[in-house]
Amino acid sequence: MLICIPQVLSKAQVAACRARMEAVNWIDGKVTAGEQSAAVKQNSQLPENSPLATEIGHLILDTLAQTPQFISAALPAKIFPPLFNRYEHGGHFGLHVDNAIRHVPGTIVRIRTDLSCTLFFSEPEEYEGGELIIEDNYGAQAVKLAAGDLVLYPSTSLHRVESVTVGARICSFFWLQSMVRDDGERTLLYDLDQNIQSLAVTLGLNHPQVLQLSGHYHNLIRRWAEV
Ligand code: NI
């Protein structure tokens, strides 16, 4: 399941982050790539654990913790500290699959990458190319979102980033381990939850059938979630 969540960060937050990013050094993006992906990756990144990456990473994670659609879609157990990349001058990232397990640097924490996230810091009209192409069950999907928007997709998908021929594409990217490992089960839970939320608006949270459906949702979570 591929889900786009609009306006995770406001335009003002994006602008403030961008101004700070312009003032620091970026390094070769191959540092966080595995062997196969390093061969096809051409971009730059903010150094991991740099004060700025840590600060903006916290802003993103704090905001996502208060974004109901993200919680419903991801059911996050552990989230990797966000990384930041910039594609320009023909930079691209060829077809690859993300590593299944990620070590959080400087800790003993390991994360199974169930979902991959990209949060856009550049507006689509600021650059040419740079589409994130994700191959899922329904074919290849091209994603290029407004600044502040986030896309969430299964880490099992092969994906690539098209060459950026004009301008620069700046994004944050990170992975998460979900409490529900299976994408099909997670998709069912998301659809059920979204429908319960809209029924609750029209019928009220205490309507008997809404309560029954909420019970089914939580019982499925009990059945499928690992915490
Ligand atoms: Ni990737």
PDB file of C-alpha atoms and ligand atoms in Angstrom:
ATOM      1  CA  MET A   1       0.000   0.000   0.000  1.00  0.00           C
ATOM      2  CA  LEU A   2       1.339   3.402  -1.015  1.00  0.00           C
ATOM      3  CA  ILE A   3      -0.046   6.357   0.952  1.00  0.00           C
ATOM      4  CA  CYS A   4       0.581  10.082   0.527  1.00  0.00           C
ATOM      5  CA  ILE A   5       0.024  12.282   3.571  1.00  0.00           C
ATOM      6  CA  PRO A   6      -0.282  15.999   2.789  1.00  0.00           C
ATOM      7  CA  GLN A   7       1.169  18.847   4.855  1.00  0.00           C
ATOM      8  CA  VAL A   8       3.005  16.862   7.509  1.00  0.00           C
ATOM      9  CA  LEU A   9       5.156  19.987   7.802  1.00  0.00           C
ATOM     10  CA  SER A  10       3.763  23.452   7.114  1.00  0.00           C
ATOM     11  CA  LYS A  11       5.233  25.661   4.379  1.00  0.00           C
ATOM     12  CA  ALA A  12       6.715  27.883   7.129  1.00  0.00           C
ATOM     13  CA  GLN A  13       8.416  24.883   8.783  1.00  0.00           C
ATOM     14  CA  VAL A  14       9.769  23.724   5.420  1.00  0.00           C
ATOM     15  CA  ALA A  15      11.149  27.210   4.650  1.00  0.00           C
ATOM     16  CA  ALA A  16      12.841  27.452   8.070  1.00  0.00           C
ATOM     17  CA  CYS A  17      14.446  23.995   7.624  1.00  0.00           C
ATOM     18  CA  ARG A  18      15.560  24.793   4.069  1.00  0.00           C
ATOM     19  CA  ALA A  19      17.316  27.990   5.198  1.00  0.00           C
ATOM     20  CA  ARG A  20      19.281  26.002   7.789  1.00  0.00           C
ATOM     21  CA  MET A  21      20.128  23.259   5.261  1.00  0.00           C
ATOM     22  CA  GLU A  22      21.583  25.809   2.807  1.00  0.00           C
ATOM     23  CA  ALA A  23      24.138  26.867   5.434  1.00  0.00           C
ATOM     24  CA  VAL A  24      25.783  23.471   6.103  1.00  0.00           C
ATOM     25  CA  ASN A  25      27.998  21.002   4.198  1.00  0.00           C
ATOM     26  CA  TRP A  26      26.542  17.941   2.474  1.00  0.00           C
ATOM     27  CA  ILE A  27      28.482  14.699   1.903  1.00  0.00           C
ATOM     28  CA  ASP A  28      28.426  11.865  -0.658  1.00  0.00           C
ATOM     29  CA  GLY A  29      25.221   9.835  -0.312  1.00  0.00           C
ATOM     30  CA  LYS A  30      26.999   6.494  -0.760  1.00  0.00           C
ATOM     31  CA  VAL A  31      27.827   6.466   3.005  1.00  0.00           C
ATOM     32  CA  THR A  32      24.433   5.004   3.959  1.00  0.00           C
ATOM     33  CA  ALA A  33      24.003   2.724   0.923  1.00  0.00           C
ATOM     34  CA  GLY A  34      24.495  -1.046   0.836  1.00  0.00           C
ATOM     35  CA  GLU A  35      26.856  -2.627  -1.712  1.00  0.00           C
ATOM     36  CA  GLN A  36      24.332  -2.959  -4.547  1.00  0.00           C
ATOM     37  CA  SER A  37      22.688   0.415  -4.004  1.00  0.00           C
ATOM     38  CA  ALA A  38      26.015   2.300  -3.634  1.00  0.00           C
ATOM     39  CA  ALA A  39      26.775   1.362  -7.231  1.00  0.00           C
ATOM     40  CA  VAL A  40      23.618   3.091  -8.502  1.00  0.00           C
ATOM     41  CA  LYS A  41      23.378   6.020  -6.060  1.00  0.00           C
ATOM     42  CA  GLN A  42      24.485   9.529  -6.995  1.00  0.00           C
ATOM     43  CA  ASN A  43      23.389  12.248  -4.576  1.00  0.00           C
ATOM     44  CA  SER A  44      24.504  14.053  -1.431  1.00  0.00           C
ATOM     45  CA  GLN A  45      23.336  13.793   2.170  1.00  0.00           C
ATOM     46  CA  LEU A  46      23.477  15.698   5.418  1.00  0.00           C
ATOM     47  CA  PRO A  47      25.957  13.828   7.655  1.00  0.00           C
ATOM     48  CA  GLU A  48      24.138  11.320   9.911  1.00  0.00           C
ATOM     49  CA  ASN A  49      24.064  12.491  13.527  1.00  0.00           C
ATOM     50  CA  SER A  50      24.954  16.058  12.521  1.00  0.00           C
ATOM     51  CA  PRO A  51      23.210  18.516  14.873  1.00  0.00           C
ATOM     52  CA  LEU A  52      21.004  19.849  12.077  1.00  0.00           C
ATOM     53  CA  ALA A  53      19.936  16.382  10.850  1.00  0.00           C
ATOM     54  CA  THR A  54      19.156  15.407  14.446  1.00  0.00           C
ATOM     55  CA  GLU A  55      17.152  18.589  15.102  1.00  0.00           C
ATOM     56  CA  ILE A  56      15.043  18.429  11.935  1.00  0.00           C
ATOM     57  CA  GLY A  57      14.685  14.669  12.403  1.00  0.00           C
ATOM     58  CA  HIS A  58      13.146  15.274  15.825  1.00  0.00           C
ATOM     59  CA  LEU A  59      10.786  17.853  14.354  1.00  0.00           C
ATOM     60  CA  ILE A  60       9.620  15.306  11.753  1.00  0.00           C
ATOM     61  CA  LEU A  61       9.178  12.462  14.260  1.00  0.00           C
ATOM     62  CA  ASP A  62       7.399  14.686  16.823  1.00  0.00           C
ATOM     63  CA  THR A  63       5.010  15.876  14.116  1.00  0.00           C
ATOM     64  CA  LEU A  64       4.340  12.360  12.797  1.00  0.00           C
ATOM     65  CA  ALA A  65       3.565  11.198  16.344  1.00  0.00           C
ATOM     66  CA  GLN A  66       0.631  13.641  16.228  1.00  0.00           C
ATOM     67  CA  THR A  67      -0.512  12.753  12.695  1.00  0.00           C
ATOM     68  CA  PRO A  68      -3.402  10.248  12.994  1.00  0.00           C
ATOM     69  CA  GLN A  69      -3.275   9.172   9.326  1.00  0.00           C
ATOM     70  CA  PHE A  70       0.421   8.276   9.673  1.00  0.00           C
ATOM     71  CA  ILE A  71      -0.147   6.284  12.875  1.00  0.00           C
ATOM     72  CA  SER A  72      -3.105   4.475  11.289  1.00  0.00           C
ATOM     73  CA  ALA A  73      -1.192   3.614   8.103  1.00  0.00           C
ATOM     74  CA  ALA A  74       2.184   2.730   9.647  1.00  0.00           C
ATOM     75  CA  LEU A  75       1.394   1.422  13.140  1.00  0.00           C
ATOM     76  CA  PRO A  76       5.025   2.243  13.925  1.00  0.00           C
ATOM     77  CA  ALA A  77       7.041   0.234  16.447  1.00  0.00           C
ATOM     78  CA  LYS A  78      10.496   1.739  15.780  1.00  0.00           C
ATOM     79  CA  ILE A  79      11.481   4.574  13.441  1.00  0.00           C
ATOM     80  CA  PHE A  80      14.970   5.137  12.035  1.00  0.00           C
ATOM     81  CA  PRO A  81      16.320   8.677  12.652  1.00  0.00           C
ATOM     82  CA  PRO A  82      15.466  10.636   9.473  1.00  0.00           C
ATOM     83  CA  LEU A  83      18.201  11.182   6.868  1.00  0.00           C
ATOM     84  CA  PHE A  84      18.324  13.981   4.305  1.00  0.00           C
ATOM     85  CA  ASN A  85      19.386  13.884   0.667  1.00  0.00           C
ATOM     86  CA  ARG A  86      19.801  16.281  -2.231  1.00  0.00           C
ATOM     87  CA  TYR A  87      19.733  15.423  -5.920  1.00  0.00           C
ATOM     88  CA  GLU A  88      21.013  17.948  -8.491  1.00  0.00           C
ATOM     89  CA  HIS A  89      23.230  18.135 -11.623  1.00  0.00           C
ATOM     90  CA  GLY A  90      21.824  14.855 -13.004  1.00  0.00           C
ATOM     91  CA  GLY A  91      21.924  13.109  -9.616  1.00  0.00           C
ATOM     92  CA  HIS A  92      19.766   9.995  -9.411  1.00  0.00           C
ATOM     93  CA  PHE A  93      19.357   6.711  -7.591  1.00  0.00           C
ATOM     94  CA  GLY A  94      18.983   3.659  -9.829  1.00  0.00           C
ATOM     95  CA  LEU A  95      16.619   0.750  -9.205  1.00  0.00           C
ATOM     96  CA  HIS A  96      17.310  -0.866  -5.831  1.00  0.00           C
ATOM     97  CA  VAL A  97      15.692  -2.425  -2.791  1.00  0.00           C
ATOM     98  CA  ASP A  98      16.332  -1.025   0.693  1.00  0.00           C
ATOM     99  CA  ASN A  99      18.305  -3.172   3.164  1.00  0.00           C
ATOM    100  CA  ALA A 100      15.986  -5.346   5.274  1.00  0.00           C
ATOM    101  CA  ILE A 101      17.694  -4.496   8.581  1.00  0.00           C
ATOM    102  CA  ARG A 102      19.109  -1.118   9.605  1.00  0.00           C
ATOM    103  CA  HIS A 103      21.384  -0.470  12.567  1.00  0.00           C
ATOM    104  CA  VAL A 104      20.694   2.861  14.290  1.00  0.00           C
ATOM    105  CA  PRO A 105      24.198   4.429  14.396  1.00  0.00           C
ATOM    106  CA  GLY A 106      25.765   4.683  17.844  1.00  0.00           C
ATOM    107  CA  THR A 107      23.192   2.347  19.431  1.00  0.00           C
ATOM    108  CA  ILE A 108      22.439  -1.378  19.617  1.00  0.00           C
ATOM    109  CA  VAL A 109      18.990  -0.775  18.085  1.00  0.00           C
ATOM    110  CA  ARG A 110      18.174  -2.651  14.891  1.00  0.00           C
ATOM    111  CA  ILE A 111      15.121  -1.907  12.789  1.00  0.00           C
ATOM    112  CA  ARG A 112      13.429  -4.229  10.318  1.00  0.00           C
ATOM    113  CA  THR A 113      12.484  -1.974   7.413  1.00  0.00           C
ATOM    114  CA  ASP A 114       8.792  -2.651   6.777  1.00  0.00           C
ATOM    115  CA  LEU A 115       7.946   0.804   5.402  1.00  0.00           C
ATOM    116  CA  SER A 116      10.012   3.456   3.635  1.00  0.00           C
ATOM    117  CA  CYS A 117       9.140   7.149   3.950  1.00  0.00           C
ATOM    118  CA  THR A 118      10.089  10.188   1.876  1.00  0.00           C
ATOM    119  CA  LEU A 119       9.196  13.711   3.031  1.00  0.00           C
ATOM    120  CA  PHE A 120       9.639  16.394   0.376  1.00  0.00           C
ATOM    121  CA  PHE A 121      11.405  19.686   1.193  1.00  0.00           C
ATOM    122  CA  SER A 122      11.395  21.029  -2.394  1.00  0.00           C
ATOM    123  CA  GLU A 123       8.344  22.121  -4.357  1.00  0.00           C
ATOM    124  CA  PRO A 124       7.812  20.092  -7.582  1.00  0.00           C
ATOM    125  CA  GLU A 125       8.269  23.216  -9.722  1.00  0.00           C
ATOM    126  CA  GLU A 126      11.734  23.876  -8.242  1.00  0.00           C
ATOM    127  CA  TYR A 127      13.327  20.998 -10.180  1.00  0.00           C
ATOM    128  CA  GLU A 128      12.922  18.848 -13.266  1.00  0.00           C
ATOM    129  CA  GLY A 129      12.962  15.046 -13.014  1.00  0.00           C
ATOM    130  CA  GLY A 130      13.482  13.580  -9.548  1.00  0.00           C
ATOM    131  CA  GLU A 131      10.307  11.461  -9.513  1.00  0.00           C
ATOM    132  CA  LEU A 132      10.369   8.623  -6.991  1.00  0.00           C
ATOM    133  CA  ILE A 133       9.337   5.576  -9.038  1.00  0.00           C
ATOM    134  CA  ILE A 134       7.927   2.769  -6.903  1.00  0.00           C
ATOM    135  CA  GLU A 135       7.119  -0.625  -8.376  1.00  0.00           C
ATOM    136  CA  ASP A 136       4.184  -2.151  -6.556  1.00  0.00           C
ATOM    137  CA  ASN A 137       1.576  -4.808  -7.324  1.00  0.00           C
ATOM    138  CA  TYR A 138      -0.251  -2.412  -9.650  1.00  0.00           C
ATOM    139  CA  GLY A 139       2.820  -1.407 -11.707  1.00  0.00           C
ATOM    140  CA  ALA A 140       5.210   1.522 -11.414  1.00  0.00           C
ATOM    141  CA  GLN A 141       3.953   4.659  -9.680  1.00  0.00           C
ATOM    142  CA  ALA A 142       5.675   8.050 -10.024  1.00  0.00           C
ATOM    143  CA  VAL A 143       5.627  10.198  -6.885  1.00  0.00           C
ATOM    144  CA  LYS A 144       6.568  13.889  -6.784  1.00  0.00           C
ATOM    145  CA  LEU A 145       4.841  15.705  -3.947  1.00  0.00           C
ATOM    146  CA  ALA A 146       4.495  19.250  -2.645  1.00  0.00           C
ATOM    147  CA  ALA A 147       6.997  20.439  -0.037  1.00  0.00           C
ATOM    148  CA  GLY A 148       5.873  19.240   3.401  1.00  0.00           C
ATOM    149  CA  ASP A 149       4.085  16.135   2.049  1.00  0.00           C
ATOM    150  CA  LEU A 150       5.126  12.560   2.822  1.00  0.00           C
ATOM    151  CA  VAL A 151       4.849   9.249   0.961  1.00  0.00           C
ATOM    152  CA  LEU A 152       4.851   5.923   2.769  1.00  0.00           C
ATOM    153  CA  TYR A 153       5.409   2.663   0.830  1.00  0.00           C
ATOM    154  CA  PRO A 154       6.374  -0.953   1.537  1.00  0.00           C
ATOM    155  CA  SER A 155      10.156  -1.373   1.806  1.00  0.00           C
ATOM    156  CA  THR A 156       9.777  -4.619  -0.137  1.00  0.00           C
ATOM    157  CA  SER A 157       9.191  -2.540  -3.306  1.00  0.00           C
ATOM    158  CA  LEU A 158      11.915  -1.986  -5.875  1.00  0.00           C
ATOM    159  CA  HIS A 159      12.255   1.777  -6.393  1.00  0.00           C
ATOM    160  CA  ARG A 160      14.444   4.458  -7.943  1.00  0.00           C
ATOM    161  CA  VAL A 161      14.787   8.236  -8.196  1.00  0.00           C
ATOM    162  CA  GLU A 162      14.899   9.750 -11.691  1.00  0.00           C
ATOM    163  CA  SER A 163      17.746  12.115 -12.640  1.00  0.00           C
ATOM    164  CA  VAL A 164      17.290  15.702 -11.503  1.00  0.00           C
ATOM    165  CA  THR A 165      18.277  17.678 -14.591  1.00  0.00           C
ATOM    166  CA  VAL A 166      17.366  21.209 -13.421  1.00  0.00           C
ATOM    167  CA  GLY A 167      17.296  22.614  -9.881  1.00  0.00           C
ATOM    168  CA  ALA A 168      17.627  20.538  -6.722  1.00  0.00           C
ATOM    169  CA  ARG A 169      15.376  18.008  -5.006  1.00  0.00           C
ATOM    170  CA  ILE A 170      15.785  17.960  -1.217  1.00  0.00           C
ATOM    171  CA  CYS A 171      14.017  15.292   0.814  1.00  0.00           C
ATOM    172  CA  SER A 172      14.133  13.481   4.101  1.00  0.00           C
ATOM    173  CA  PHE A 173      13.965   9.702   3.972  1.00  0.00           C
ATOM    174  CA  PHE A 174      13.749   7.048   6.653  1.00  0.00           C
ATOM    175  CA  TRP A 175      12.419   3.603   7.431  1.00  0.00           C
ATOM    176  CA  LEU A 176      10.269   2.125  10.117  1.00  0.00           C
ATOM    177  CA  GLN A 177       9.441  -1.192  11.665  1.00  0.00           C
ATOM    178  CA  SER A 178       5.708  -1.607  11.968  1.00  0.00           C
ATOM    179  CA  MET A 179       3.897  -3.404  14.793  1.00  0.00           C
ATOM    180  CA  VAL A 180       2.158  -5.260  11.933  1.00  0.00           C
ATOM    181  CA  ARG A 181       4.801  -6.800   9.701  1.00  0.00           C
ATOM    182  CA  ASP A 182       2.569  -7.962   6.845  1.00  0.00           C
ATOM    183  CA  ASP A 183       1.588  -5.288   4.327  1.00  0.00           C
ATOM    184  CA  GLY A 184      -1.737  -6.997   3.518  1.00  0.00           C
ATOM    185  CA  GLU A 185      -2.785  -7.124   7.182  1.00  0.00           C
ATOM    186  CA  ARG A 186      -1.635  -3.530   7.718  1.00  0.00           C
ATOM    187  CA  THR A 187      -3.659  -2.404   4.691  1.00  0.00           C
ATOM    188  CA  LEU A 188      -6.815  -4.102   6.017  1.00  0.00           C
ATOM    189  CA  LEU A 189      -6.348  -2.401   9.385  1.00  0.00           C
ATOM    190  CA  TYR A 190      -5.815   0.992   7.750  1.00  0.00           C
ATOM    191  CA  ASP A 191      -8.935   0.691   5.577  1.00  0.00           C
ATOM    192  CA  LEU A 192     -11.015  -0.502   8.539  1.00  0.00           C
ATOM    193  CA  ASP A 193      -9.758   2.329  10.751  1.00  0.00           C
ATOM    194  CA  GLN A 194     -10.376   5.013   8.107  1.00  0.00           C
ATOM    195  CA  ASN A 195     -13.954   3.764   7.653  1.00  0.00           C
ATOM    196  CA  ILE A 196     -14.572   3.661  11.402  1.00  0.00           C
ATOM    197  CA  GLN A 197     -13.281   7.244  11.673  1.00  0.00           C
ATOM    198  CA  SER A 198     -15.665   8.488   8.973  1.00  0.00           C
ATOM    199  CA  LEU A 199     -18.618   6.530  10.425  1.00  0.00           C
ATOM    200  CA  ALA A 200     -17.816   8.022  13.829  1.00  0.00           C
ATOM    201  CA  VAL A 201     -18.168  11.497  12.317  1.00  0.00           C
ATOM    202  CA  THR A 202     -21.621  10.775  10.854  1.00  0.00           C
ATOM    203  CA  LEU A 203     -23.027   8.371  13.493  1.00  0.00           C
ATOM    204  CA  GLY A 204     -21.062   9.292  16.619  1.00  0.00           C
ATOM    205  CA  LEU A 205     -18.363   7.307  18.415  1.00  0.00           C
ATOM    206  CA  ASN A 206     -20.879   5.652  20.730  1.00  0.00           C
ATOM    207  CA  HIS A 207     -23.211   4.357  18.026  1.00  0.00           C
ATOM    208  CA  PRO A 208     -23.560   0.573  18.683  1.00  0.00           C
ATOM    209  CA  GLN A 209     -22.266  -0.487  15.247  1.00  0.00           C
ATOM    210  CA  VAL A 210     -19.331   1.931  15.426  1.00  0.00           C
ATOM    211  CA  LEU A 211     -18.452   0.429  18.810  1.00  0.00           C
ATOM    212  CA  GLN A 212     -18.688  -3.089  17.359  1.00  0.00           C
ATOM    213  CA  LEU A 213     -16.410  -2.198  14.454  1.00  0.00           C
ATOM    214  CA  SER A 214     -13.927  -0.508  16.824  1.00  0.00           C
ATOM    215  CA  GLY A 215     -13.901  -3.744  18.801  1.00  0.00           C
ATOM    216  CA  HIS A 216     -13.126  -5.729  15.636  1.00  0.00           C
ATOM    217  CA  TYR A 217     -10.278  -3.317  14.833  1.00  0.00           C
ATOM    218  CA  HIS A 218      -8.685  -3.715  18.254  1.00  0.00           C
ATOM    219  CA  ASN A 219      -9.166  -7.470  18.244  1.00  0.00           C
ATOM    220  CA  LEU A 220      -7.361  -7.691  14.891  1.00  0.00           C
ATOM    221  CA  ILE A 221      -4.539  -5.560  16.328  1.00  0.00           C
ATOM    222  CA  ARG A 222      -4.322  -8.021  19.270  1.00  0.00           C
ATOM    223  CA  ARG A 223      -4.110 -10.873  16.780  1.00  0.00           C
ATOM    224  CA  TRP A 224      -1.514  -9.364  14.433  1.00  0.00           C
ATOM    225  CA  ALA A 225       0.597  -6.780  16.301  1.00  0.00           C
ATOM    226  CA  GLU A 226       4.051  -7.397  17.765  1.00  0.00           C
ATOM    227  CA  VAL A 227       5.016  -4.856  20.429  1.00  0.00           C
TER     228      VAL A 227
HETATM  229 NI    NI B   1      15.726   3.274  -1.326  1.00  0.00          NI
END
